[in-house]
Short mmCIF file of C-alpha atoms in Angstrom, two decimals:
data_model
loop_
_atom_site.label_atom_id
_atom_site.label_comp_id
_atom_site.label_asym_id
_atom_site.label_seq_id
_atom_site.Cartn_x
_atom_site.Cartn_y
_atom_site.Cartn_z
CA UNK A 1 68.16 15.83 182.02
CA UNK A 2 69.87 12.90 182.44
CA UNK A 3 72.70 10.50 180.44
CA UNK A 4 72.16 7.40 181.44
CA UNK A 5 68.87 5.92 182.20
CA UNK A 6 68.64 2.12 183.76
CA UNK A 7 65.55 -0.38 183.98
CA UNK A 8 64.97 -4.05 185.09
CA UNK A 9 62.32 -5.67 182.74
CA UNK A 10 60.96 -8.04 184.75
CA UNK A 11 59.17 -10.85 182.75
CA UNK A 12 55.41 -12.12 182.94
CA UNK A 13 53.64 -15.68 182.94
CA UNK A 14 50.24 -15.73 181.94
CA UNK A 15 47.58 -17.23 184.27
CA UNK A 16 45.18 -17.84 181.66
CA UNK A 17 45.18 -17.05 177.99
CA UNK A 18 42.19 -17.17 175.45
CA UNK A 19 42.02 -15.88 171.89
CA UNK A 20 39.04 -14.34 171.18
CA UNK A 21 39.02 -14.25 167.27
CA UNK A 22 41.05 -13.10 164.40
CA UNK A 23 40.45 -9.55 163.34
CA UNK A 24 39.86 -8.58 159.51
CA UNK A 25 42.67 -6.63 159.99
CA UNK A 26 45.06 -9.80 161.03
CA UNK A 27 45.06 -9.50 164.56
CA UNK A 28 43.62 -11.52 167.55
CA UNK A 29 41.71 -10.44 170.05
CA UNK A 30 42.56 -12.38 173.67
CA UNK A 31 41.89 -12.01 177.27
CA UNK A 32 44.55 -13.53 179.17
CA UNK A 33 45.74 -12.56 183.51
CA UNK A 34 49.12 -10.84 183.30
CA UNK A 35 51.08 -12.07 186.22
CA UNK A 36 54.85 -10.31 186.37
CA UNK A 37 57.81 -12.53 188.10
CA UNK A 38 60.96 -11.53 189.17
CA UNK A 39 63.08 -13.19 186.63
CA UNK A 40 64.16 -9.68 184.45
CA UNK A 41 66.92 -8.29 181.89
CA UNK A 42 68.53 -5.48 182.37
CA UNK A 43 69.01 -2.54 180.23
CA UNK A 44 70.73 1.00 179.80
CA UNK A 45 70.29 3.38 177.79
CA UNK A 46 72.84 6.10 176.92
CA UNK A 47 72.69 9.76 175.01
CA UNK A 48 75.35 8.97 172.44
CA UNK A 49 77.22 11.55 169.98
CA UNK A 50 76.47 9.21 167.29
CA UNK A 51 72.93 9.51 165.52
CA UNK A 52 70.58 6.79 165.60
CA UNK A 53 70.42 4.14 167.43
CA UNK A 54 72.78 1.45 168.52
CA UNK A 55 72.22 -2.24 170.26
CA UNK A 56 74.78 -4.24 172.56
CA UNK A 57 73.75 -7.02 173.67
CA UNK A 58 74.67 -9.46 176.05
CA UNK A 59 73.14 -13.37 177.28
CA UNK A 60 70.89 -14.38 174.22
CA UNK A 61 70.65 -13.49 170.66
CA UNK A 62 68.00 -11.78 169.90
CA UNK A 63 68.26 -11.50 166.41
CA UNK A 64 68.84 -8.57 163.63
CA UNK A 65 69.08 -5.01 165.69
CA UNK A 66 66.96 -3.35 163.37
CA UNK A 67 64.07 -5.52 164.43
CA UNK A 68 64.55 -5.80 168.44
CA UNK A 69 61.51 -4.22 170.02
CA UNK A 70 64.10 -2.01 172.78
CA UNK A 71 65.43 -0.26 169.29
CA UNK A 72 62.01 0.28 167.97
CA UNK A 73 60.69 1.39 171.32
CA UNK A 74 63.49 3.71 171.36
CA UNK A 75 63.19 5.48 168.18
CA UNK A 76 59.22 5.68 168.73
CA UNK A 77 59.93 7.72 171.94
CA UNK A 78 62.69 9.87 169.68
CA UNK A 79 60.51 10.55 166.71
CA UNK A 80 56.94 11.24 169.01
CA UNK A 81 59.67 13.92 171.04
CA UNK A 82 61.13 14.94 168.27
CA UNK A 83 64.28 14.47 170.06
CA UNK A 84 67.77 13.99 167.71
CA UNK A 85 69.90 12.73 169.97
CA UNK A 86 71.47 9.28 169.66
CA UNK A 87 70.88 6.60 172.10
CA UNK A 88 73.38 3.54 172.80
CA UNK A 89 71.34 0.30 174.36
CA UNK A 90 72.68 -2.39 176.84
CA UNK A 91 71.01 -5.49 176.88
CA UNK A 92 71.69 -7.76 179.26
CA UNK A 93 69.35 -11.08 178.95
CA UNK A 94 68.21 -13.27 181.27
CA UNK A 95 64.66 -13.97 179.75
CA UNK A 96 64.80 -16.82 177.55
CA UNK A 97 63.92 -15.57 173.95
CA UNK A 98 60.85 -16.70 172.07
CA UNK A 99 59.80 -18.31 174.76
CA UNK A 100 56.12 -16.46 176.04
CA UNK A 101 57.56 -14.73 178.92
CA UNK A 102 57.36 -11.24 177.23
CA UNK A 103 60.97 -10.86 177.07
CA UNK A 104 60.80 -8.56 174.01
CA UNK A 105 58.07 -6.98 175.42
CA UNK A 106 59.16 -6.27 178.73
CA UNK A 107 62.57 -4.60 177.06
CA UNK A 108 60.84 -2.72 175.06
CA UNK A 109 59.07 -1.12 177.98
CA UNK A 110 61.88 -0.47 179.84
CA UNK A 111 63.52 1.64 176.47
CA UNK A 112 59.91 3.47 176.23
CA UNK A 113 60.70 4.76 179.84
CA UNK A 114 64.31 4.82 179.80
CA UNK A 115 64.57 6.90 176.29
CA UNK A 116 61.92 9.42 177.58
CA UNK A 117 63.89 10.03 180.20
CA UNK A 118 66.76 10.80 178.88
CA UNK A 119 64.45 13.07 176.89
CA UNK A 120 63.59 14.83 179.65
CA UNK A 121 60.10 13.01 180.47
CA UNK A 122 58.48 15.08 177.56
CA UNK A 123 55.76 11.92 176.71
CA UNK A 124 53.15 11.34 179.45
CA UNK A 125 52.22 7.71 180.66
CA UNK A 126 49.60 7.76 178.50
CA UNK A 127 51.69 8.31 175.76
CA UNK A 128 53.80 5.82 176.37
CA UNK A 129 51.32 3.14 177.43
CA UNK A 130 49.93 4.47 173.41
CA UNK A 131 53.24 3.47 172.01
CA UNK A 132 53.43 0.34 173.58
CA UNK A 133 50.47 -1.30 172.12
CA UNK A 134 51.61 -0.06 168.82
CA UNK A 135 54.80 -2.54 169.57
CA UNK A 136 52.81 -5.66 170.89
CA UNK A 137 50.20 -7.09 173.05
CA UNK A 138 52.33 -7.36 176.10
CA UNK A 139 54.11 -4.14 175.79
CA UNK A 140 51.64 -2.01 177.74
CA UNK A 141 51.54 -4.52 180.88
CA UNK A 142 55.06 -4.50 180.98
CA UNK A 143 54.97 -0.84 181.18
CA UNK A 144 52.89 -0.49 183.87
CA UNK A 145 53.40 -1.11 187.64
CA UNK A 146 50.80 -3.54 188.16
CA UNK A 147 52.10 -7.17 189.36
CA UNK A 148 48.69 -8.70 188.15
CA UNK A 149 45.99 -7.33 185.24
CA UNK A 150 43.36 -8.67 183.45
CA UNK A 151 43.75 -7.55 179.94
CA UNK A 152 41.83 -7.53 176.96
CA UNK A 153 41.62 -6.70 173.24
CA UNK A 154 45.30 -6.28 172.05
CA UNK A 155 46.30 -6.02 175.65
CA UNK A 156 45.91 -2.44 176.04
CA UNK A 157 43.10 -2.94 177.74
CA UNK A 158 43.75 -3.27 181.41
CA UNK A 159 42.38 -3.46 185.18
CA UNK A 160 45.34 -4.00 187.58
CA UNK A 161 44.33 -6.09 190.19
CA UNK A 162 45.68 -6.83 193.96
CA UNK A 163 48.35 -8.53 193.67
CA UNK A 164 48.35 -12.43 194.36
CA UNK A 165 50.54 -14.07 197.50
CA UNK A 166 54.37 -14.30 195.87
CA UNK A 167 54.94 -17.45 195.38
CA UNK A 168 57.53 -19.57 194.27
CA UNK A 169 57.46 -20.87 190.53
CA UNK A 170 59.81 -22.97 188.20
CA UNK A 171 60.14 -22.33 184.31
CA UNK A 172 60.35 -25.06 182.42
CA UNK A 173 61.85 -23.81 178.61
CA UNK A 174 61.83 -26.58 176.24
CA UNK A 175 64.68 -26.18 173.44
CA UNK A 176 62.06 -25.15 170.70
CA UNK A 177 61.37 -21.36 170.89
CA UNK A 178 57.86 -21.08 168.96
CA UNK A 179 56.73 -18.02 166.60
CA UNK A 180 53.83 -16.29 167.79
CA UNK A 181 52.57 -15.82 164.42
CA UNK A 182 52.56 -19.22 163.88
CA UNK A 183 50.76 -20.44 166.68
CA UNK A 184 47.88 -18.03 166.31
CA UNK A 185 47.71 -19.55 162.95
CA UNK A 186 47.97 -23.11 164.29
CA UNK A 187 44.48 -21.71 166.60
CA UNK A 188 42.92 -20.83 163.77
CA UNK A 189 43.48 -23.94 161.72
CA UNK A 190 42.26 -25.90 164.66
CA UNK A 191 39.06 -23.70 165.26
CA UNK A 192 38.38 -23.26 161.19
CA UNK A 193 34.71 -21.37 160.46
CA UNK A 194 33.92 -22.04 164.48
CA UNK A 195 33.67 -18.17 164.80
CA UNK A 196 35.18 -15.80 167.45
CA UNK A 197 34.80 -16.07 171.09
CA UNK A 198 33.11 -14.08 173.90
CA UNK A 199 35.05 -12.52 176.93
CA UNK A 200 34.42 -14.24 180.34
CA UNK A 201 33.05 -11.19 182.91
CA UNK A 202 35.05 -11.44 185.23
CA UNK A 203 34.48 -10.67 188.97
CA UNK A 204 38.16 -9.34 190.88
CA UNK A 205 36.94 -11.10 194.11
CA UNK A 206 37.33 -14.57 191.92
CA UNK A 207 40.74 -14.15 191.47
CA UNK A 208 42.53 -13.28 195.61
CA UNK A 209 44.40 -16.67 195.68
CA UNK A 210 46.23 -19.00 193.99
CA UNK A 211 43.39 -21.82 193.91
CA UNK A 212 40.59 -19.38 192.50
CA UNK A 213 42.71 -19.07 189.77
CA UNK A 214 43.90 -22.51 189.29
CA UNK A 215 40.39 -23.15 188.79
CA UNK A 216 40.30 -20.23 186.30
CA UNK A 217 43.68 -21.37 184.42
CA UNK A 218 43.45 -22.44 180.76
CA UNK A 219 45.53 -21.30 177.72
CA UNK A 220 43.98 -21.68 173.95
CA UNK A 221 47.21 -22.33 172.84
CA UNK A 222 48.54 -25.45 174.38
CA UNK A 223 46.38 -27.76 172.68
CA UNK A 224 47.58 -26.36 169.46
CA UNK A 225 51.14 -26.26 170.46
CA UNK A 226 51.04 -29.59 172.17
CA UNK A 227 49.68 -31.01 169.35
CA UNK A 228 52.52 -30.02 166.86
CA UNK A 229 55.49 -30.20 169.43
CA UNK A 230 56.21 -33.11 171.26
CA UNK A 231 58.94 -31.97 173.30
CA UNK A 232 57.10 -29.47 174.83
CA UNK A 233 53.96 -31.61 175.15
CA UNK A 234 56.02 -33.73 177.05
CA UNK A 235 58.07 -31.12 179.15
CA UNK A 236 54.02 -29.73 180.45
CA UNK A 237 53.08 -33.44 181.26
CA UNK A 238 56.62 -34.28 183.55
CA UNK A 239 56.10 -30.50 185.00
CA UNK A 240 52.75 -31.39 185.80
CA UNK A 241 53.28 -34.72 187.50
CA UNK A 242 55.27 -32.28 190.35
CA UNK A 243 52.22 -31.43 191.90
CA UNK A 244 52.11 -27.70 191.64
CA UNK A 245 49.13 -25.38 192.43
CA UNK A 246 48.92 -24.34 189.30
CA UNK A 247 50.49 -25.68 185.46
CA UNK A 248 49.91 -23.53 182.48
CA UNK A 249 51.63 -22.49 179.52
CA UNK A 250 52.73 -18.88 179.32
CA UNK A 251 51.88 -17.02 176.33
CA UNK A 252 52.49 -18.92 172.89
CA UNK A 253 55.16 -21.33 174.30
CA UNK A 254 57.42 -22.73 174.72
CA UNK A 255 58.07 -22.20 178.47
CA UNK A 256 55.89 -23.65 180.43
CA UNK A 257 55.08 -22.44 184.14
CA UNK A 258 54.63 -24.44 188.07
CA UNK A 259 53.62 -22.41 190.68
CA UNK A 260 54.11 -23.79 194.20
CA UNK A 261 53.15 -23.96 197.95
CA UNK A 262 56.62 -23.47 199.07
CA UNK A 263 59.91 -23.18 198.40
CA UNK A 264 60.72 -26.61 199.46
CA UNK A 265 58.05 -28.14 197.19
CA UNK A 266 59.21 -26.15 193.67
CA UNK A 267 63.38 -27.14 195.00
CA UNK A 268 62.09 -30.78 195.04
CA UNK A 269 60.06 -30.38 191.93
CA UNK A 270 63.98 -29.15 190.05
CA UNK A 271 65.37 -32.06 191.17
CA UNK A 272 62.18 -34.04 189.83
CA UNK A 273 62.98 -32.29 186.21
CA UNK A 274 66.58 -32.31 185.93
CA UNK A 275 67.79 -31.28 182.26
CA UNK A 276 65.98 -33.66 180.05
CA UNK A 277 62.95 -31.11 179.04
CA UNK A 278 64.87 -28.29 178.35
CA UNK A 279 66.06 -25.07 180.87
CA UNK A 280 64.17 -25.13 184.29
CA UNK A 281 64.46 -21.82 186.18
CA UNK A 282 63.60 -20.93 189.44
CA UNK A 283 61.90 -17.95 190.24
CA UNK A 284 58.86 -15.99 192.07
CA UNK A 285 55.79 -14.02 191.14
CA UNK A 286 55.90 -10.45 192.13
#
């Protein structure tokens, strides 16, 4: 049994994104292509003397501590053990927050690994991959090793795919983080009594390179979000006019996503954007 227990939480874009239908129990439905990148946090969790569980956190602020999905991750793998030992978290951020890279989501998978651990391993992956979905829709992709899954449902439905050719990509984060909550309503408004939505069958074979997906690539979100924020409207219009392979918006917003030929193409793209749509990050898909 170990002490100290470290993860990288690598983020994810989505490739394509569509909401189903709202649930009678509040929830939506979606099928979206979970794509992970390289750009990740880091964070380490310690057995502490103390009881409970305590947050540092470095690079962003992420809000109150009791509601940071790496706490609640942690103290699900604690109670489901019935483990009492305390744990002390280390955050360090480079994910832009409530931004639709799965930032929360991705930390919170690496304390659902990281706590059982220093458990002792006692929960099984399908335990954990339970526990997960329980803390949010991108939770259980994060989780797993796949760098590419089709998911459905709440997202813990998954088929892990081959993975894609890396590829460089830029991140374009616009300075107006957007609620997920409020964008799902923001679908619904737009959609009103138009009903739910079917799942697309999917065939694997459609989706081995970068331009059978660009043809695939759609989010339900953007016109809602694009509609309501300007700024970030307008950072997905100057990202597009880069000529990327592919131009999507990942997840709810706000950061919106080029994926390029080469790494010569996405460095000239950068020096296209420069600072006047928000943060622009280079990175690469896994």
């Amino acid at each position: 049994m170990t002490d100290t227990a470290t993860r990288e939480a690598r983020a994810k874009i989505n490739l394509f994104l569509r909401v189903l239908g709202r649930e009678t129990g509040g929830y939506h439905s979606i099928e979206t292509l979970f794509c992970r990148i390289e750009l990740a946090d880091t964070l380490i969790a310690r057995r502490s003397d103390a009881p409970g569980i305590t947050l540092e956190v470095s690079g962003a602020d992420t809000g109150p501590e009791e509601e940071n999905l790496a706490v609640r991750a942690a103290r699900a793998v604690l109670e489901t053990s019935r483990r009492s030992f305390g744990v002390h978290l280390i955050l360090q951020k480079r994910i832009p927050v409530g931004a639709g890279l799965g930032g929360g989501s991705a930390d919170a998978a690496a304390a659902l690994s990281a706590v059982n651990e220093l458990a002792g391993s006692p929960l099984p992956r399908a335990e954990l991959l339970h526990l997960g979905a329980r803390l949010g829709a991108d939770v259980p992709f994060c989780l797993s090793d796949a760098p590419l899954a089709v998911a459905w449902g709440h997202g813990e439905r998954m088929l892990a795919l081959p993975p894609l050719p890396a590829a460089p990509i830029l991140l374009l984060t616009p300075p107006v983080p957007i609620r997920t909550t409020e964008a799902y309503q923001w679908v619904d408004a737009a959609r009103g009594s138009a009903g739910t939505r079917g799942a697309l069958l999917l065939d694997p074979t459609t989706l081995g390179g970068w331009s059978d997906v660009a043809r695939m690539a759609g989010n339900d979100f953007e016109s809602a979000v694009f509609g309501r924020v300007s700024q970030i409207r307008e950072g997905f219009e100057a990202l597009a006019r880069t000529g990327p392979l592919l131009c999507r918006m990942s997840g709810s917003g706000s950061t919106l996503v080029a994926v390029y030929r080469s790494d010569s193409d996405r460095d000239a793209a950068r020096g296209m954007l420069g600072r006047k749509h928000g943060a622009v990050t280079a990175s690469r898909t896994v």
